[in-house]
PDB file of N, CA and C in Angstrom:
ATOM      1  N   UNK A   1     -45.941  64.502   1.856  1.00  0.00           N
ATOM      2  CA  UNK A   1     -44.693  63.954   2.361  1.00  0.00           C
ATOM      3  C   UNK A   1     -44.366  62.689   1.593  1.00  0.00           C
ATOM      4  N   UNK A   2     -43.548  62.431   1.357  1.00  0.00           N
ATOM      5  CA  UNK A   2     -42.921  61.303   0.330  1.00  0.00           C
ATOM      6  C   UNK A   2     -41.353  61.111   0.926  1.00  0.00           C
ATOM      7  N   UNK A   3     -41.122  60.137   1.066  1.00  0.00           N
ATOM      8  CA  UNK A   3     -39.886  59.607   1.453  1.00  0.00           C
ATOM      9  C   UNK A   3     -39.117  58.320   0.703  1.00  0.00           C
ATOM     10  N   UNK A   4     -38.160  57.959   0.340  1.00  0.00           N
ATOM     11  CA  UNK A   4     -37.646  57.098  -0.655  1.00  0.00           C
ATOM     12  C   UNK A   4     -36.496  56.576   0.141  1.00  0.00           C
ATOM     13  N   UNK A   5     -35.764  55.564   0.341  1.00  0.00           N
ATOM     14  CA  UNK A   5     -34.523  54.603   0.353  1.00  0.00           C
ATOM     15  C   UNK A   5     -34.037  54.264  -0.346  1.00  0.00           C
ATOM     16  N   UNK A   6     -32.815  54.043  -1.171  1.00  0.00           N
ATOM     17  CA  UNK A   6     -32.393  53.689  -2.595  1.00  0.00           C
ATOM     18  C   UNK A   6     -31.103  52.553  -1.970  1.00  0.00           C
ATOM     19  N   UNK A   7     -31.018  51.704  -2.890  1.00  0.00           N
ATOM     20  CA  UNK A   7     -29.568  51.105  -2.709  1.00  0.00           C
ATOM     21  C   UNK A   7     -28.716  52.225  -3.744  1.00  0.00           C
ATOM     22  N   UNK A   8     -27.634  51.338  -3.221  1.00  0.00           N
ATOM     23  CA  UNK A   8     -26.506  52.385  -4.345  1.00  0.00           C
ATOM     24  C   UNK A   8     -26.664  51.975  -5.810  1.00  0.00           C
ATOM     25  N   UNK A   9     -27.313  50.935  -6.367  1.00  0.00           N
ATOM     26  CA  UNK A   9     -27.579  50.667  -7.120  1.00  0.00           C
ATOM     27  C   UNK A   9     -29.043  50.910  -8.424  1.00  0.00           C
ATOM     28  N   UNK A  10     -29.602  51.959  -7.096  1.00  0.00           N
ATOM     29  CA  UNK A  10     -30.680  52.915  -7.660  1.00  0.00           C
ATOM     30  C   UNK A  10     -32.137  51.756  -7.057  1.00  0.00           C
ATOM     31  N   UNK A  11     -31.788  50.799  -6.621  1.00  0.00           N
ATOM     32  CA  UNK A  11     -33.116  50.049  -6.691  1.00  0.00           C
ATOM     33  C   UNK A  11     -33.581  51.004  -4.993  1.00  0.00           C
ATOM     34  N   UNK A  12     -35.298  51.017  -5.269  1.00  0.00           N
ATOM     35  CA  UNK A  12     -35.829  51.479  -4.428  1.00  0.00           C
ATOM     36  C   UNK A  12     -36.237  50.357  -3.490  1.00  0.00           C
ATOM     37  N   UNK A  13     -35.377  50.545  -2.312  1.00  0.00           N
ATOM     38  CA  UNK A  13     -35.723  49.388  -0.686  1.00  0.00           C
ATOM     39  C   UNK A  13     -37.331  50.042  -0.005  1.00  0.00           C
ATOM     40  N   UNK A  14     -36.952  50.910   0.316  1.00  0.00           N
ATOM     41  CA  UNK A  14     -38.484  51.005   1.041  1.00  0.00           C
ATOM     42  C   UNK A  14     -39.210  52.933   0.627  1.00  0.00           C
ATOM     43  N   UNK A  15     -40.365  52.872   0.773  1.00  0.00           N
ATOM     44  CA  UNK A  15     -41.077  54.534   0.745  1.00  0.00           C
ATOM     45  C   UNK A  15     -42.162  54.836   1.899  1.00  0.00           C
ATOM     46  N   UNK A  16     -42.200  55.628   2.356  1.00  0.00           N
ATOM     47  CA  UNK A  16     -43.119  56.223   3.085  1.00  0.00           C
ATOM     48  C   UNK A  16     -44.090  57.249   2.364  1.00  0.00           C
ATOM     49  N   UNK A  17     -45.250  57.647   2.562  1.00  0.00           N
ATOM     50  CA  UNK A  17     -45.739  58.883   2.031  1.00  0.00           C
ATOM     51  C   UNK A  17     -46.476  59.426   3.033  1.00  0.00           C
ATOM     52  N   UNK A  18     -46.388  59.111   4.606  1.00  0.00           N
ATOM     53  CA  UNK A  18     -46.854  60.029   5.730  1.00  0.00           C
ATOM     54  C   UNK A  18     -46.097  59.843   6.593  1.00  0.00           C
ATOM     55  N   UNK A  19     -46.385  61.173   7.455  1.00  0.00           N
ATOM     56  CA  UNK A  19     -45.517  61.513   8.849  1.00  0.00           C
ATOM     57  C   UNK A  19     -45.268  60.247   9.843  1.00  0.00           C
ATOM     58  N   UNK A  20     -46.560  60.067   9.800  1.00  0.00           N
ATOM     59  CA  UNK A  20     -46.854  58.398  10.716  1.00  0.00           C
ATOM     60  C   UNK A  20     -45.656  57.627  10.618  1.00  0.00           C
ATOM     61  N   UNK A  21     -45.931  56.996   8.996  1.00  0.00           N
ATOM     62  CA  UNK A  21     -44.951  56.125   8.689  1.00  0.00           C
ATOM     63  C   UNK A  21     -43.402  56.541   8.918  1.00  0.00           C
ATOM     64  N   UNK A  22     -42.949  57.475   8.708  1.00  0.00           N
ATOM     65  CA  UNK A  22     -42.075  58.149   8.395  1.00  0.00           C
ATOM     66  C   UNK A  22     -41.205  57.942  10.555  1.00  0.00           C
ATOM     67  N   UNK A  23     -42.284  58.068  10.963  1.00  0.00           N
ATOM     68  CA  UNK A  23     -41.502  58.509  12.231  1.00  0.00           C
ATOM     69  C   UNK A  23     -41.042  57.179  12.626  1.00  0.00           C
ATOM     70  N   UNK A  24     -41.836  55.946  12.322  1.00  0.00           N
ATOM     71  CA  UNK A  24     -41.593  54.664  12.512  1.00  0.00           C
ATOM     72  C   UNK A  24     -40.271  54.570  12.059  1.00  0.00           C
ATOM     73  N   UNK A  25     -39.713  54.804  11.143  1.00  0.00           N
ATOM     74  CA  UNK A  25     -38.537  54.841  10.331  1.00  0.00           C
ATOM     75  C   UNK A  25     -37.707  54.049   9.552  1.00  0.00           C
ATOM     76  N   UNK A  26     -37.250  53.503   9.114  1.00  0.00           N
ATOM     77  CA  UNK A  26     -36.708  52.135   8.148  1.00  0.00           C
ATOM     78  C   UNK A  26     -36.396  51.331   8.883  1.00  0.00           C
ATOM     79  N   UNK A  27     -36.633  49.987   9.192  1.00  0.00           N
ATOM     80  CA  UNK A  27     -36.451  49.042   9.877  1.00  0.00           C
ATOM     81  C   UNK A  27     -35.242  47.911   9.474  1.00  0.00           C
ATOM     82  N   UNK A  28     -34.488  48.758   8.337  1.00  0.00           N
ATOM     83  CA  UNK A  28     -33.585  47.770   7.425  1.00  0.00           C
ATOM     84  C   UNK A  28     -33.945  46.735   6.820  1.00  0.00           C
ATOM     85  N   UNK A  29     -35.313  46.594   6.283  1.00  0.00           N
ATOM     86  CA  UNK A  29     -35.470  45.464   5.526  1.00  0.00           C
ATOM     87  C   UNK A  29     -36.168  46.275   4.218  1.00  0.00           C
ATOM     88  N   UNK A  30     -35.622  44.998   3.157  1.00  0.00           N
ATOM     89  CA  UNK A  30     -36.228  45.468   1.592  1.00  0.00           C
ATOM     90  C   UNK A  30     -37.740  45.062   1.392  1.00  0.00           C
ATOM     91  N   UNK A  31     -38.208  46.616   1.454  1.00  0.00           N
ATOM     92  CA  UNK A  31     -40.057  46.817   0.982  1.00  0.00           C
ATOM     93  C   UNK A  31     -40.573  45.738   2.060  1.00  0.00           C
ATOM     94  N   UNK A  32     -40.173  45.747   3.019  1.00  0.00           N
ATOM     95  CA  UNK A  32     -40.594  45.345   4.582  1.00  0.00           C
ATOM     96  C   UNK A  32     -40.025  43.781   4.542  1.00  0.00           C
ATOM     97  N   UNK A  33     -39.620  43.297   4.032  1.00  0.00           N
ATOM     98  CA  UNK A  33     -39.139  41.997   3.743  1.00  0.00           C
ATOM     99  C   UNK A  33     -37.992  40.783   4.578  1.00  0.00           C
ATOM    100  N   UNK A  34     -37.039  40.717   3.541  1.00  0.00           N
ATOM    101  CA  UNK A  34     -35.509  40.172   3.820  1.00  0.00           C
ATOM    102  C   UNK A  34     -35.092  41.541   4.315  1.00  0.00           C
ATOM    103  N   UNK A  35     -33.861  41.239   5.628  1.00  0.00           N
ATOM    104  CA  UNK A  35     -32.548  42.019   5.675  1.00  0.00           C
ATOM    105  C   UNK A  35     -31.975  42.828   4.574  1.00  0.00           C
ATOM    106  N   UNK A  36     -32.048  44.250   4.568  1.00  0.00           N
ATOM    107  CA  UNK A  36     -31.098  44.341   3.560  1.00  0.00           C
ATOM    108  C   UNK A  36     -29.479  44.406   4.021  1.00  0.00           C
ATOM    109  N   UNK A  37     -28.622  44.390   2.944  1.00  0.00           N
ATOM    110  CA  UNK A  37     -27.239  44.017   3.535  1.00  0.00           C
ATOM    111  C   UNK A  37     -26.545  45.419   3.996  1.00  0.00           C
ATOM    112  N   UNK A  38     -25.657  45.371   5.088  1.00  0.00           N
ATOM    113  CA  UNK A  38     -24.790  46.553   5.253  1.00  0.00           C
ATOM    114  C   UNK A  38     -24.568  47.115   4.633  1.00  0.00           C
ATOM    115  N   UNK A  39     -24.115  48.417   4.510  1.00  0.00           N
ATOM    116  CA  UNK A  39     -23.602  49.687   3.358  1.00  0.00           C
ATOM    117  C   UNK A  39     -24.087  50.872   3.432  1.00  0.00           C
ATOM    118  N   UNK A  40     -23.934  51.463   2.551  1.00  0.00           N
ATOM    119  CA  UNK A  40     -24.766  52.858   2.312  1.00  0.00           C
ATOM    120  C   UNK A  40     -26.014  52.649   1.457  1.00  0.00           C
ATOM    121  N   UNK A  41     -27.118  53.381   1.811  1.00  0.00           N
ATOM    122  CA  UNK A  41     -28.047  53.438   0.987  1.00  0.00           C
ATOM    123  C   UNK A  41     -28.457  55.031   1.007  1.00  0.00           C
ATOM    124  N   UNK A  42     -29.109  55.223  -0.237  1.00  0.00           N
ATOM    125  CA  UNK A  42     -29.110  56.857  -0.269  1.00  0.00           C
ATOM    126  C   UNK A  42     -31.120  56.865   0.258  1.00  0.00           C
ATOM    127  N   UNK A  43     -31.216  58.259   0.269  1.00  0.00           N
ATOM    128  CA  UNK A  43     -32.388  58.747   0.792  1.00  0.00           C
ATOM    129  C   UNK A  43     -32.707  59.666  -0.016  1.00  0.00           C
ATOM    130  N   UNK A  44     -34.528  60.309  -0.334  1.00  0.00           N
ATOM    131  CA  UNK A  44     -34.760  61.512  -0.844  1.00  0.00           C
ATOM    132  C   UNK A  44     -35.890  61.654  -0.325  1.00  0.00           C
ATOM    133  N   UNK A  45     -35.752  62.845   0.632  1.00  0.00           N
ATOM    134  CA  UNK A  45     -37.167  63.401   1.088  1.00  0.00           C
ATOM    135  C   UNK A  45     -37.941  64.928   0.666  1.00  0.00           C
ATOM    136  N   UNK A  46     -39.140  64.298  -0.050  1.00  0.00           N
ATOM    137  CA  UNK A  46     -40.177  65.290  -0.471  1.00  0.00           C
ATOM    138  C   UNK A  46     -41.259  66.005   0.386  1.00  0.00           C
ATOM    139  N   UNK A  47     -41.216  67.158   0.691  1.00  0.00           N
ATOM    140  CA  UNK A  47     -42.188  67.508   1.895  1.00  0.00           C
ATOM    141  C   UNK A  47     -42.653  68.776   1.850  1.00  0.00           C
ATOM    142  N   UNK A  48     -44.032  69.058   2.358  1.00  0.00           N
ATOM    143  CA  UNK A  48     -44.333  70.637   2.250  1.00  0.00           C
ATOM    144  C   UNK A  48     -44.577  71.202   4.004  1.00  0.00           C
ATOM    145  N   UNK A  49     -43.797  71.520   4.069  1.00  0.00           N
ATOM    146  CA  UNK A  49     -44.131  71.963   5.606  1.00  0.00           C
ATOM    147  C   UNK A  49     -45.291  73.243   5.950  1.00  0.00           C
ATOM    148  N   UNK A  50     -45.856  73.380   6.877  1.00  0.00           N
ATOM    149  CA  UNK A  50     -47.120  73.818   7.553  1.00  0.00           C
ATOM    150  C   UNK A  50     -47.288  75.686   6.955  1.00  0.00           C
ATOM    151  N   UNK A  51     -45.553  75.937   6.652  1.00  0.00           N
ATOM    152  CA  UNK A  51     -45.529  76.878   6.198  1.00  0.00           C
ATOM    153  C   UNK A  51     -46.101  77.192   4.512  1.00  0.00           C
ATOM    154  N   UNK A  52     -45.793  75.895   4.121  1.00  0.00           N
ATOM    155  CA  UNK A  52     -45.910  75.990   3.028  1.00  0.00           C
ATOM    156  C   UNK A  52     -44.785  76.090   1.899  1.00  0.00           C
ATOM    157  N   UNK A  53     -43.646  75.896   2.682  1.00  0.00           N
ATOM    158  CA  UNK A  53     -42.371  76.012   2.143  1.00  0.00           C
ATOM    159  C   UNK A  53     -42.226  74.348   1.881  1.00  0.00           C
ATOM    160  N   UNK A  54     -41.307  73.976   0.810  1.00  0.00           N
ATOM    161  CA  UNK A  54     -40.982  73.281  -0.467  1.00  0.00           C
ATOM    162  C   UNK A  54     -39.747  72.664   0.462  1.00  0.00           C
ATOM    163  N   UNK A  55     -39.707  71.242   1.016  1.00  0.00           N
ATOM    164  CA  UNK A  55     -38.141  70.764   1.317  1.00  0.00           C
ATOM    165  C   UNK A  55     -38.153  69.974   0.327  1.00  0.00           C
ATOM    166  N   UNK A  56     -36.768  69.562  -0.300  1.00  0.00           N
ATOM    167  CA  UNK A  56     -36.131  68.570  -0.914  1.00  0.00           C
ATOM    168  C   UNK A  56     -34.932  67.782  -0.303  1.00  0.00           C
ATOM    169  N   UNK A  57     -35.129  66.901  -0.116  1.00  0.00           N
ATOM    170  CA  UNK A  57     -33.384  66.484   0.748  1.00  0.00           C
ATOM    171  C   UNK A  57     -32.924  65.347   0.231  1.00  0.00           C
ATOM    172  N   UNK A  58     -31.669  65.345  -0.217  1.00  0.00           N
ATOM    173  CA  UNK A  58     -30.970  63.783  -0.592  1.00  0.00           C
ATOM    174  C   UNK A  58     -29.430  63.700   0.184  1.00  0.00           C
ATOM    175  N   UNK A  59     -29.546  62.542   0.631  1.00  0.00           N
ATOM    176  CA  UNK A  59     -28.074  62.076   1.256  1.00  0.00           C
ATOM    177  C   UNK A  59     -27.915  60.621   0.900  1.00  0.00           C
ATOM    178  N   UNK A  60     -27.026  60.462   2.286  1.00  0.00           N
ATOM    179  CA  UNK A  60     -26.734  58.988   2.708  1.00  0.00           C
ATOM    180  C   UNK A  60     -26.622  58.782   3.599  1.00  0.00           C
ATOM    181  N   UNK A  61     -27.472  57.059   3.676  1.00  0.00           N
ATOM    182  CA  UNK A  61     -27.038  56.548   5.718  1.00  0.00           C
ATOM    183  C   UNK A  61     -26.441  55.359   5.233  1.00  0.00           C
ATOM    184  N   UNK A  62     -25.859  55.128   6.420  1.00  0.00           N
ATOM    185  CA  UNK A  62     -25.067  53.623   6.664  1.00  0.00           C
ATOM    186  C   UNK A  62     -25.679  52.565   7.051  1.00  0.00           C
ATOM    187  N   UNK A  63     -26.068  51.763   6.985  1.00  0.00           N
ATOM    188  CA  UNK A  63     -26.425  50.503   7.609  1.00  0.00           C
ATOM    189  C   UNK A  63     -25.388  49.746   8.196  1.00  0.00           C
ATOM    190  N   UNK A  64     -25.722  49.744   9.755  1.00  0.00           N
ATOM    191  CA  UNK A  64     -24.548  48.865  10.034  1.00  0.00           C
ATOM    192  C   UNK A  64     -25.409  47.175  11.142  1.00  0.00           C
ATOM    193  N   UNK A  65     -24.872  46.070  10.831  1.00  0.00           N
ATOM    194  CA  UNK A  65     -25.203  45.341  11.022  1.00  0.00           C
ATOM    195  C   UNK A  65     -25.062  44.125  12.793  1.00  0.00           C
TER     196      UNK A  65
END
């Protein structure tokens, strides 16, 4: 499992690489840090599920403040 946060600017804010972490979920701060600022930031999640089947997922969330 691998999980990524991106600004729109490609810089990577935060990653997960287990379920654990993952369920906790982004807390809006950069690499656990400062606030990051309102907007969109994109996402990409890497995962092999129990089946054994291959997810890939990329979007976008909003941050709202």
């Amino acid at each position: 499992f691998e999980c990524y946060i991106y600004s729109r600017w490609g810089k990577k804010w935060a990653e997960w690489h287990t379920i654990e972490e993952a369920i906790e979920g982004w807390d809006g701060k950069i690499n656990g840090g400062r606030d990051a600022s309102p907007g969109v930031y994109y996402y990409v999640i890497k995962a092999v599920g129990y089946d054994g089947k291959v997810y890939d997922r990329k979007s976008y969330i909003h941050l709202f403040r």
